[in-house]
C-alpha cells in the first residue's frame, strides 16, 4: 500500500490552467478506472470533485477535468479562480477493498 | 442534509485505546460501505479501514492491521473504529467517509482529532 505520488505544489494566475499529475502503479491507477480527486480547503473536510477518472459529481464546475494514461492520472483546473486555491488529493482503488491516496498538491492562485 | 458526524477523538497515552464513532443523519448509512481515512496534521490523507454495508468484508491498512478494527451497528446508523496499542504515529484527524458504487468517497464527516502522546 504505497502512497500515490503527487507534486507538493502547483500554481497559476487567475484564468490560467493548472494540471496536477498523480503517479501510481499497475496495481492501482494503471489497473482500475477508479481514480478520484478531492479538494480540501484549510480546516475543512475533503470534497469529491472527480470520480472514475473523469466524471464530475453534480455541482462541480466543468472547469475541473480528469484523465488517465497508464499508471498516471491527472487533474486539470481550467480558468483558475481564487476559490480554487486549496489542497488536492488523488486516490485510487487498489483492489480487495483497499485504497491509496496521494500526498497532496497545494494549488496557489497567484 | 446528508451528514456524517465523527466523535470519540481524544488525547491518549502511547499503548492506549480509543473507539471512534461515525453517525449518519439524512441518510440510511446501513446500505452503504464506509471507510475511515486519517490525515496527519499538515500532511496527506491515508486510507485506514473499510467495511461493507452488511458488516463484511472488513479491510485494514497494513499500518493498522492487528491494532485497529472497523465495525458497524446498522440498527443505530453507526460505524466504529476500535483503536488499540496506539502509537505517536497514529496522531491524526480521523474522517469517516461514505463509499459510492464507483469506489469514490462522496460524503465525508468533519473529522475527529486523535492525539497520542505521553
Short mmCIF file of C-alpha atoms in Angstrom, two decimals, chain A residues 7-65:
data_model
loop_
_atom_site.label_atom_id
_atom_site.label_comp_id
_atom_site.label_asym_id
_atom_site.label_seq_id
_atom_site.Cartn_x
_atom_site.Cartn_y
_atom_site.Cartn_z
CA UNK A 7 3.93 17.19 -6.73
CA UNK A 8 3.81 19.14 -3.46
CA UNK A 9 2.78 22.37 -5.13
CA UNK A 10 1.42 23.94 -8.30
CA UNK A 11 0.36 27.45 -9.19
CA UNK A 12 -1.23 29.60 -11.84
CA UNK A 13 -2.67 33.04 -12.41
CA UNK A 14 -6.41 33.67 -12.48
CA UNK A 15 -7.89 32.45 -15.74
CA UNK A 16 -4.99 30.12 -16.47
CA UNK A 17 -4.95 26.34 -16.26
CA UNK A 18 -3.03 24.12 -13.89
CA UNK A 19 -2.55 20.35 -14.21
CA UNK A 20 -1.66 18.04 -11.34
CA UNK A 21 -0.23 14.58 -12.03
CA UNK A 22 -0.70 11.55 -9.81
CA UNK A 23 1.52 8.53 -10.35
CA UNK A 24 0.69 5.07 -9.06
CA UNK A 25 1.41 1.55 -10.16
CA UNK A 26 -0.01 -1.10 -12.45
CA UNK A 27 -1.89 -2.45 -9.41
CA UNK A 28 -3.90 0.67 -8.68
CA UNK A 29 -4.02 3.66 -11.06
CA UNK A 30 -2.97 1.55 -14.02
CA UNK A 31 -5.32 -1.35 -13.34
CA UNK A 32 -8.64 0.15 -12.28
CA UNK A 33 -10.57 3.14 -13.60
CA UNK A 34 -11.44 4.04 -10.04
CA UNK A 35 -9.35 7.16 -9.68
CA UNK A 36 -10.87 10.04 -7.77
CA UNK A 37 -9.77 13.55 -6.81
CA UNK A 38 -10.59 15.55 -3.68
CA UNK A 39 -10.34 19.25 -2.94
CA UNK A 40 -9.61 20.36 0.61
CA UNK A 41 -9.69 23.91 1.92
CA UNK A 42 -7.90 24.70 5.21
CA UNK A 43 -9.73 23.35 8.21
CA UNK A 44 -12.35 21.62 6.08
CA UNK A 45 -13.08 18.03 5.15
CA UNK A 46 -12.09 16.77 1.69
CA UNK A 47 -14.67 17.24 -1.07
CA UNK A 48 -15.06 14.88 -4.02
CA UNK A 49 -14.54 16.67 -7.33
CA UNK A 50 -13.72 13.86 -9.80
CA UNK A 51 -14.50 10.13 -9.71
CA UNK A 52 -13.99 7.21 -12.07
CA UNK A 53 -11.05 9.08 -13.65
CA UNK A 54 -13.04 11.81 -15.37
CA UNK A 55 -16.62 12.05 -14.05
CA UNK A 56 -17.78 15.06 -12.07
CA UNK A 57 -20.33 14.88 -9.25
CA UNK A 58 -23.34 17.10 -9.57
CA UNK A 59 -22.50 20.69 -8.69
CA UNK A 60 -18.78 20.53 -9.51
CA UNK A 61 -17.89 23.09 -12.20
CA UNK A 62 -16.76 21.76 -15.58
CA UNK A 63 -13.53 23.72 -15.07
CA UNK A 64 -12.37 20.58 -13.28
CA UNK A 65 -11.45 17.67 -15.52
#
